[in-house]
């Protein structure tokens, strides 16, 4: 496995490189287009969503896919970052929503995961199955009841309406449980014999060992909630409080040029986080797949 | 084994630096956003176009003049014997004003009366002649005597006529009196002088009151009407008494401009209204004397309520007048503001505000001032 | 054991309270509501809402589309990611770069690439321009039955990395000496694949299948951003239906549909888990 790649390997590598390029193409096109001027964007892509009458000689009209800008400009970025305060305020809105969710779900989730993974109590597996099922449900399934509860709690149109359900999401419990299940019982039993309480074992033994899991969970949660659209769409009517995901949903139709720059800025934290913590990310996904 | 493979093509250190820079950029843009925006966009000061009217004001002073004057001439061209009034005197109708020297004419009258007596005496002689002729029975002498008597009778009648007429003209000419109650405003005659060319004396009619005449700018004058009562008239002496006056005439200034300038109506009316008109106001006040100075204030607002904007907001170019209105577009990046050139028709204006006949509606945000040069469509910040 | 249970209660408490308030209780409420009529107070009406729902054409359309999408998209995704994983599970030039590229779409927010999809699949888009170059007629990708394939493409694009990672992990957990032994015994590549790879990968495959189905529900974001509340008929999924029922305040239909969907997912999941268990028992 560690021998040098063979000739077929080389051919395969090239094939893969082409495929990888295709995979990266939407991302690359967004980045490249974000450096074009507004005029160039509208010149190339103005035909999107327009019905050209083909009978009227409009047969040859197509958008012009352009891979290199005529000249580079950071005009769009200046527009997004400097000339309009809305993008940044929504960016921090997103941070303000996602940050508490990630931290909260890690804390709550790892506590519960410890109980599921290392403690024995009646109905444990059934309860875990319920968590698992909830994790799998599409958001729309709990839409009405969730709406009613949030309304009853008076959280409507408040960022807590997004944050609180986020904190108690089942994914953190599930994933930390998978991680902790792999920590050998021998370690926790040894600590128990040494007279450590469950909290000490959790804090001193299990949690340090589950650190990669925590990191992986953080990355996965960040990606997932950074991308959320449905929840704020319904629970945050006030546009001042809305996160960036909704902003981009609005912008793409109206100002494509600015949209490319905003999209690039929007995906940048995720891409950077992913490249930085790719190993944790991979590990997190792999652990979620391994049956405990 | 899994962990071994995680070596990505990017070095973590570079990524960390890059992420740090990215975050720093966003933080800086957030914190310094306002400053950066202010550097790149002109700030505008706006004011909503409001419903209102344009106030026109005029302030001026004028000298009070009599409403009606009468020049009194020397009726007979005689020498002045005595002037009975002096300037500023109030006189009533019929009051004697000047006496004239009639001594020359008295002598003539005496002569004529003497002549008449002589004629009457010679009449007696003629009658005696006639009686003698009757008694003589001479036909021819009788006829002669008869003619002589007739002729003498005619002479006497004529002489009597002369005397009467002389007497009449003497009573008329020896003095002159006021035809109406009024004030003597000018006296030219003095005792002993021969009659001059001008009037002996000028008399103002009290019944007709006083008046002032003002040169009022056209925009104000256009709002005035004959018969209108003005009450912001102040006597400029120590009393500062408030007077009121009635407009009796408005003479428009040169209004030939309308024909020469066929430009659009808005500009036209604007131009002609700046020509001054002469306005006469009559003052009914018994204590006023001619020559008093009065201060007049006229404040008028056009009656119809129109949309008004400050004058600074109105610009002119070769296509006419326009204002910049502020248009907010609910942009994808939040509200973006643009200056929009809006052509307007000016209805009226004064030193501060302009009223707009067409092109603007109430509450529309109008840019009054800006920190930068504006063009149609310039992006601005409020 | 009982002490453990008390401590477990403490550890679980925060999560359990929040989980109940925001997920469990709402769901039970919704389940109850699906059996009531729309009035306040809610008279129990038995299965009438379900009957209404099943008679509703738009629900049937939505359910049909969702099933079709899952039936087409999921196998395609698994086959592609499987191929990718097997091919990538060897030494290659730029291997880590390649893997990174395949995973990157996973973290890229849906909203930020929607414009790119538009550029490609619009009536005047690049794809039609290419077709035109080849002398073919345009296809209205978003407004025809092709639209489903567009969503499948987006779904595959986004999720291939996830599945690939899971499958790679599964592949790498197969001891290498199995293959060595097999090739010593003269088994060909294909036999090795059938008798070693497939067998040992099956537990992973069960999970990949489950995750892929779940992720197929999330494709709603893409379709919503690309086509709005009411997309072309072919794209009208259950999530659209539920979303629209929510905005139309048709709580009964929505909760009934939700309950049905939950029932399906629970049955599917437990079926898969049971099948996996049986498979594992059989193979041991």
PDB file of C-alpha atoms in Angstrom, chain C residues 29-232:
ATOM      1  CA  UNK C  29     -48.264  16.978  20.511  1.00  0.00           C
ATOM      2  CA  UNK C  30     -48.037  16.832  16.758  1.00  0.00           C
ATOM      3  CA  UNK C  31     -48.892  13.185  16.786  1.00  0.00           C
ATOM      4  CA  UNK C  32     -51.961  13.954  18.888  1.00  0.00           C
ATOM      5  CA  UNK C  33     -52.930  16.868  16.656  1.00  0.00           C
ATOM      6  CA  UNK C  34     -52.852  14.699  13.603  1.00  0.00           C
ATOM      7  CA  UNK C  35     -55.900  12.922  15.023  1.00  0.00           C
ATOM      8  CA  UNK C  36     -57.890  16.058  15.817  1.00  0.00           C
ATOM      9  CA  UNK C  37     -59.818  18.470  13.704  1.00  0.00           C
ATOM     10  CA  UNK C  38     -58.710  22.017  13.160  1.00  0.00           C
ATOM     11  CA  UNK C  39     -60.895  23.618  15.819  1.00  0.00           C
ATOM     12  CA  UNK C  40     -59.494  24.975  19.034  1.00  0.00           C
ATOM     13  CA  UNK C  41     -59.837  22.296  21.679  1.00  0.00           C
ATOM     14  CA  UNK C  42     -59.544  19.758  18.944  1.00  0.00           C
ATOM     15  CA  UNK C  43     -62.147  17.041  18.622  1.00  0.00           C
ATOM     16  CA  UNK C  44     -60.668  13.662  17.991  1.00  0.00           C
ATOM     17  CA  UNK C  45     -61.489  12.612  14.476  1.00  0.00           C
ATOM     18  CA  UNK C  46     -59.625   9.373  14.243  1.00  0.00           C
ATOM     19  CA  UNK C  47     -57.893   8.782  10.926  1.00  0.00           C
ATOM     20  CA  UNK C  48     -59.836  11.330   8.961  1.00  0.00           C
ATOM     21  CA  UNK C  49     -56.824  13.629   8.537  1.00  0.00           C
ATOM     22  CA  UNK C  50     -54.845  10.718   7.192  1.00  0.00           C
ATOM     23  CA  UNK C  51     -57.601   9.834   4.802  1.00  0.00           C
ATOM     24  CA  UNK C  52     -57.753  13.450   3.630  1.00  0.00           C
ATOM     25  CA  UNK C  53     -54.018  13.521   3.279  1.00  0.00           C
ATOM     26  CA  UNK C  54     -53.870  10.367   1.221  1.00  0.00           C
ATOM     27  CA  UNK C  55     -56.582  11.703  -1.027  1.00  0.00           C
ATOM     28  CA  UNK C  56     -54.757  14.967  -1.554  1.00  0.00           C
ATOM     29  CA  UNK C  57     -53.194  14.988  -4.980  1.00  0.00           C
ATOM     30  CA  UNK C  58     -50.357  17.242  -3.983  1.00  0.00           C
ATOM     31  CA  UNK C  59     -49.410  14.992  -1.090  1.00  0.00           C
ATOM     32  CA  UNK C  60     -49.392  11.971  -3.311  1.00  0.00           C
ATOM     33  CA  UNK C  61     -47.329  13.828  -5.845  1.00  0.00           C
ATOM     34  CA  UNK C  62     -44.895  14.992  -3.170  1.00  0.00           C
ATOM     35  CA  UNK C  63     -44.594  11.544  -1.631  1.00  0.00           C
ATOM     36  CA  UNK C  64     -44.120   9.991  -5.040  1.00  0.00           C
ATOM     37  CA  UNK C  65     -41.404  12.469  -5.944  1.00  0.00           C
ATOM     38  CA  UNK C  66     -39.638  11.943  -2.651  1.00  0.00           C
ATOM     39  CA  UNK C  67     -39.686   8.190  -3.132  1.00  0.00           C
ATOM     40  CA  UNK C  68     -38.524   8.471  -6.704  1.00  0.00           C
ATOM     41  CA  UNK C  69     -35.736  10.782  -5.722  1.00  0.00           C
ATOM     42  CA  UNK C  70     -34.616   8.488  -2.936  1.00  0.00           C
ATOM     43  CA  UNK C  71     -34.885   5.423  -5.156  1.00  0.00           C
ATOM     44  CA  UNK C  72     -32.757   7.007  -7.887  1.00  0.00           C
ATOM     45  CA  UNK C  73     -30.435   9.281  -5.969  1.00  0.00           C
ATOM     46  CA  UNK C  74     -29.378   7.061  -3.111  1.00  0.00           C
ATOM     47  CA  UNK C  75     -28.242   4.010  -5.122  1.00  0.00           C
ATOM     48  CA  UNK C  76     -26.492   6.275  -7.596  1.00  0.00           C
ATOM     49  CA  UNK C  77     -24.704   8.086  -4.815  1.00  0.00           C
ATOM     50  CA  UNK C  78     -23.649   4.850  -3.137  1.00  0.00           C
ATOM     51  CA  UNK C  79     -22.393   3.302  -6.357  1.00  0.00           C
ATOM     52  CA  UNK C  80     -20.410   6.399  -7.245  1.00  0.00           C
ATOM     53  CA  UNK C  81     -18.937   6.904  -3.830  1.00  0.00           C
ATOM     54  CA  UNK C  82     -18.139   3.215  -3.578  1.00  0.00           C
ATOM     55  CA  UNK C  83     -16.263   3.372  -6.874  1.00  0.00           C
ATOM     56  CA  UNK C  84     -14.469   6.441  -5.704  1.00  0.00           C
ATOM     57  CA  UNK C  85     -13.559   4.906  -2.362  1.00  0.00           C
ATOM     58  CA  UNK C  86     -12.242   1.714  -3.888  1.00  0.00           C
ATOM     59  CA  UNK C  87     -10.188   3.560  -6.468  1.00  0.00           C
ATOM     60  CA  UNK C  88      -8.910   5.983  -3.901  1.00  0.00           C
ATOM     61  CA  UNK C  89      -7.985   3.220  -1.488  1.00  0.00           C
ATOM     62  CA  UNK C  90      -4.562   2.787  -3.021  1.00  0.00           C
ATOM     63  CA  UNK C  91      -1.545   4.933  -3.398  1.00  0.00           C
ATOM     64  CA  UNK C  92      -2.091   7.705  -5.869  1.00  0.00           C
ATOM     65  CA  UNK C  93      -0.420  10.940  -6.724  1.00  0.00           C
ATOM     66  CA  UNK C  94      -2.001  13.870  -4.941  1.00  0.00           C
ATOM     67  CA  UNK C  95      -4.134  11.490  -2.912  1.00  0.00           C
ATOM     68  CA  UNK C  96      -4.777  13.768   0.025  1.00  0.00           C
ATOM     69  CA  UNK C  97      -5.500  16.653  -2.323  1.00  0.00           C
ATOM     70  CA  UNK C  98      -7.984  14.560  -4.200  1.00  0.00           C
ATOM     71  CA  UNK C  99      -9.727  13.471  -1.066  1.00  0.00           C
ATOM     72  CA  UNK C 100      -9.882  17.037   0.131  1.00  0.00           C
ATOM     73  CA  UNK C 101     -11.445  18.093  -3.167  1.00  0.00           C
ATOM     74  CA  UNK C 102     -14.112  15.455  -2.939  1.00  0.00           C
ATOM     75  CA  UNK C 103     -14.978  16.483   0.591  1.00  0.00           C
ATOM     76  CA  UNK C 104     -14.964  20.198   0.113  1.00  0.00           C
ATOM     77  CA  UNK C 105     -18.505  20.383  -1.325  1.00  0.00           C
ATOM     78  CA  UNK C 106     -19.703  18.952   1.950  1.00  0.00           C
ATOM     79  CA  UNK C 107     -18.760  22.073   3.877  1.00  0.00           C
ATOM     80  CA  UNK C 108     -19.641  24.607   1.246  1.00  0.00           C
ATOM     81  CA  UNK C 109     -22.940  26.215   2.222  1.00  0.00           C
ATOM     82  CA  UNK C 110     -25.730  25.450  -0.181  1.00  0.00           C
ATOM     83  CA  UNK C 111     -26.673  29.057  -0.597  1.00  0.00           C
ATOM     84  CA  UNK C 112     -23.275  30.116  -1.839  1.00  0.00           C
ATOM     85  CA  UNK C 113     -23.217  27.878  -4.893  1.00  0.00           C
ATOM     86  CA  UNK C 114     -26.829  28.249  -5.933  1.00  0.00           C
ATOM     87  CA  UNK C 115     -25.865  30.885  -8.474  1.00  0.00           C
ATOM     88  CA  UNK C 116     -23.422  28.521 -10.074  1.00  0.00           C
ATOM     89  CA  UNK C 117     -26.118  25.908 -10.459  1.00  0.00           C
ATOM     90  CA  UNK C 118     -28.283  28.558 -12.032  1.00  0.00           C
ATOM     91  CA  UNK C 119     -25.563  29.413 -14.487  1.00  0.00           C
ATOM     92  CA  UNK C 120     -25.423  25.790 -15.512  1.00  0.00           C
ATOM     93  CA  UNK C 121     -29.025  24.720 -15.566  1.00  0.00           C
ATOM     94  CA  UNK C 122     -30.857  27.794 -16.715  1.00  0.00           C
ATOM     95  CA  UNK C 123     -32.702  27.809 -20.023  1.00  0.00           C
ATOM     96  CA  UNK C 124     -29.944  30.047 -21.317  1.00  0.00           C
ATOM     97  CA  UNK C 125     -27.370  28.269 -19.193  1.00  0.00           C
ATOM     98  CA  UNK C 126     -24.027  26.730 -19.928  1.00  0.00           C
ATOM     99  CA  UNK C 127     -25.334  23.198 -20.206  1.00  0.00           C
ATOM    100  CA  UNK C 128     -27.728  24.248 -22.939  1.00  0.00           C
ATOM    101  CA  UNK C 129     -24.955  26.198 -24.600  1.00  0.00           C
ATOM    102  CA  UNK C 130     -22.933  23.006 -24.762  1.00  0.00           C
ATOM    103  CA  UNK C 131     -25.896  21.091 -26.110  1.00  0.00           C
ATOM    104  CA  UNK C 132     -26.287  23.771 -28.702  1.00  0.00           C
ATOM    105  CA  UNK C 133     -22.640  23.411 -29.687  1.00  0.00           C
ATOM    106  CA  UNK C 134     -23.257  19.734 -30.196  1.00  0.00           C
ATOM    107  CA  UNK C 135     -26.201  20.574 -32.393  1.00  0.00           C
ATOM    108  CA  UNK C 136     -28.862  19.447 -29.952  1.00  0.00           C
ATOM    109  CA  UNK C 137     -31.990  21.196 -28.834  1.00  0.00           C
ATOM    110  CA  UNK C 138     -32.122  23.019 -25.555  1.00  0.00           C
ATOM    111  CA  UNK C 139     -33.556  21.354 -22.492  1.00  0.00           C
ATOM    112  CA  UNK C 140     -35.434  23.318 -19.926  1.00  0.00           C
ATOM    113  CA  UNK C 141     -33.638  21.671 -17.053  1.00  0.00           C
ATOM    114  CA  UNK C 142     -35.546  23.286 -14.234  1.00  0.00           C
ATOM    115  CA  UNK C 143     -39.008  23.129 -15.805  1.00  0.00           C
ATOM    116  CA  UNK C 144     -39.191  19.604 -17.097  1.00  0.00           C
ATOM    117  CA  UNK C 145     -38.820  16.103 -15.817  1.00  0.00           C
ATOM    118  CA  UNK C 146     -35.101  16.642 -16.124  1.00  0.00           C
ATOM    119  CA  UNK C 147     -35.271  18.794 -13.037  1.00  0.00           C
ATOM    120  CA  UNK C 148     -35.140  15.708 -10.844  1.00  0.00           C
ATOM    121  CA  UNK C 149     -31.821  14.772 -12.412  1.00  0.00           C
ATOM    122  CA  UNK C 150     -30.487  18.217 -11.631  1.00  0.00           C
ATOM    123  CA  UNK C 151     -31.321  17.726  -7.991  1.00  0.00           C
ATOM    124  CA  UNK C 152     -29.740  14.285  -8.108  1.00  0.00           C
ATOM    125  CA  UNK C 153     -26.573  15.867  -9.448  1.00  0.00           C
ATOM    126  CA  UNK C 154     -26.525  18.416  -6.659  1.00  0.00           C
ATOM    127  CA  UNK C 155     -27.220  15.720  -4.122  1.00  0.00           C
ATOM    128  CA  UNK C 156     -24.393  13.540  -5.396  1.00  0.00           C
ATOM    129  CA  UNK C 157     -22.048  16.495  -5.601  1.00  0.00           C
ATOM    130  CA  UNK C 158     -22.644  17.412  -2.007  1.00  0.00           C
ATOM    131  CA  UNK C 159     -22.737  13.992  -0.390  1.00  0.00           C
ATOM    132  CA  UNK C 160     -20.233  11.942  -2.313  1.00  0.00           C
ATOM    133  CA  UNK C 161     -17.452  13.020   0.028  1.00  0.00           C
ATOM    134  CA  UNK C 162     -19.305  11.966   3.117  1.00  0.00           C
ATOM    135  CA  UNK C 163     -20.102   8.506   1.797  1.00  0.00           C
ATOM    136  CA  UNK C 164     -16.644   8.141   0.405  1.00  0.00           C
ATOM    137  CA  UNK C 165     -15.101   8.757   3.800  1.00  0.00           C
ATOM    138  CA  UNK C 166     -17.365   6.252   5.478  1.00  0.00           C
ATOM    139  CA  UNK C 167     -16.628   3.659   2.840  1.00  0.00           C
ATOM    140  CA  UNK C 168     -12.885   4.357   2.913  1.00  0.00           C
ATOM    141  CA  UNK C 169     -12.903   3.759   6.631  1.00  0.00           C
ATOM    142  CA  UNK C 170     -14.800   0.542   6.037  1.00  0.00           C
ATOM    143  CA  UNK C 171     -12.355  -0.551   3.371  1.00  0.00           C
ATOM    144  CA  UNK C 172      -9.360   0.186   5.509  1.00  0.00           C
ATOM    145  CA  UNK C 173     -10.769  -1.846   8.349  1.00  0.00           C
ATOM    146  CA  UNK C 174     -10.649  -4.976   6.186  1.00  0.00           C
ATOM    147  CA  UNK C 175      -7.447  -6.800   7.081  1.00  0.00           C
ATOM    148  CA  UNK C 176      -5.077  -6.783   4.150  1.00  0.00           C
ATOM    149  CA  UNK C 177      -3.970 -10.355   4.607  1.00  0.00           C
ATOM    150  CA  UNK C 178      -7.433 -11.476   3.486  1.00  0.00           C
ATOM    151  CA  UNK C 179      -6.608 -10.153   0.060  1.00  0.00           C
ATOM    152  CA  UNK C 180      -3.107 -11.559   0.180  1.00  0.00           C
ATOM    153  CA  UNK C 181      -4.422 -14.970   1.098  1.00  0.00           C
ATOM    154  CA  UNK C 182      -7.039 -14.747  -1.621  1.00  0.00           C
ATOM    155  CA  UNK C 183      -4.545 -13.812  -4.309  1.00  0.00           C
ATOM    156  CA  UNK C 184      -2.244 -16.620  -3.148  1.00  0.00           C
ATOM    157  CA  UNK C 185      -5.185 -18.940  -3.606  1.00  0.00           C
ATOM    158  CA  UNK C 186      -5.499 -17.621  -7.144  1.00  0.00           C
ATOM    159  CA  UNK C 187      -8.614 -15.504  -6.791  1.00  0.00           C
ATOM    160  CA  UNK C 188      -8.962 -12.751  -9.374  1.00  0.00           C
ATOM    161  CA  UNK C 189      -9.638  -9.137  -8.669  1.00  0.00           C
ATOM    162  CA  UNK C 190     -13.363  -9.493  -9.201  1.00  0.00           C
ATOM    163  CA  UNK C 191     -13.650 -12.521  -6.950  1.00  0.00           C
ATOM    164  CA  UNK C 192     -11.693 -10.697  -4.294  1.00  0.00           C
ATOM    165  CA  UNK C 193     -14.104  -7.827  -4.594  1.00  0.00           C
ATOM    166  CA  UNK C 194     -17.204  -9.982  -4.398  1.00  0.00           C
ATOM    167  CA  UNK C 195     -16.109 -12.273  -1.651  1.00  0.00           C
ATOM    168  CA  UNK C 196     -14.026 -10.048   0.536  1.00  0.00           C
ATOM    169  CA  UNK C 197     -14.784  -6.391  -0.121  1.00  0.00           C
ATOM    170  CA  UNK C 198     -18.527  -6.611  -0.445  1.00  0.00           C
ATOM    171  CA  UNK C 199     -18.927  -8.966   2.488  1.00  0.00           C
ATOM    172  CA  UNK C 200     -16.800  -6.958   4.874  1.00  0.00           C
ATOM    173  CA  UNK C 201     -18.092  -3.662   3.695  1.00  0.00           C
ATOM    174  CA  UNK C 202     -21.737  -4.584   4.123  1.00  0.00           C
ATOM    175  CA  UNK C 203     -22.073  -3.308   7.733  1.00  0.00           C
ATOM    176  CA  UNK C 204     -20.671   0.004   6.591  1.00  0.00           C
ATOM    177  CA  UNK C 205     -22.938  -0.063   3.578  1.00  0.00           C
ATOM    178  CA  UNK C 206     -25.986  -0.363   5.767  1.00  0.00           C
ATOM    179  CA  UNK C 207     -24.967   2.745   7.581  1.00  0.00           C
ATOM    180  CA  UNK C 208     -24.054   4.547   4.383  1.00  0.00           C
ATOM    181  CA  UNK C 209     -27.462   3.690   3.014  1.00  0.00           C
ATOM    182  CA  UNK C 210     -29.157   5.073   6.099  1.00  0.00           C
ATOM    183  CA  UNK C 211     -27.134   8.264   6.125  1.00  0.00           C
ATOM    184  CA  UNK C 212     -27.665   8.741   2.394  1.00  0.00           C
ATOM    185  CA  UNK C 213     -31.406   8.446   2.777  1.00  0.00           C
ATOM    186  CA  UNK C 214     -31.380  10.926   5.621  1.00  0.00           C
ATOM    187  CA  UNK C 215     -29.201  13.295   3.633  1.00  0.00           C
ATOM    188  CA  UNK C 216     -31.516  12.941   0.685  1.00  0.00           C
ATOM    189  CA  UNK C 217     -34.140  14.721   2.773  1.00  0.00           C
ATOM    190  CA  UNK C 218     -31.793  17.663   3.195  1.00  0.00           C
ATOM    191  CA  UNK C 219     -31.715  18.301  -0.530  1.00  0.00           C
ATOM    192  CA  UNK C 220     -34.753  20.456   0.132  1.00  0.00           C
ATOM    193  CA  UNK C 221     -32.431  23.364   0.818  1.00  0.00           C
ATOM    194  CA  UNK C 222     -31.005  23.203  -2.658  1.00  0.00           C
ATOM    195  CA  UNK C 223     -34.348  22.910  -4.381  1.00  0.00           C
ATOM    196  CA  UNK C 224     -35.826  25.590  -2.211  1.00  0.00           C
ATOM    197  CA  UNK C 225     -33.042  28.022  -3.001  1.00  0.00           C
ATOM    198  CA  UNK C 226     -33.018  27.129  -6.647  1.00  0.00           C
ATOM    199  CA  UNK C 227     -36.730  26.922  -7.339  1.00  0.00           C
ATOM    200  CA  UNK C 228     -38.572  28.483  -4.433  1.00  0.00           C
ATOM    201  CA  UNK C 229     -41.732  27.413  -2.620  1.00  0.00           C
ATOM    202  CA  UNK C 230     -43.457  25.907  -5.597  1.00  0.00           C
ATOM    203  CA  UNK C 231     -40.950  24.327  -7.947  1.00  0.00           C
ATOM    204  CA  UNK C 232     -41.723  22.338 -11.041  1.00  0.00           C
TER     205      UNK C 232
END
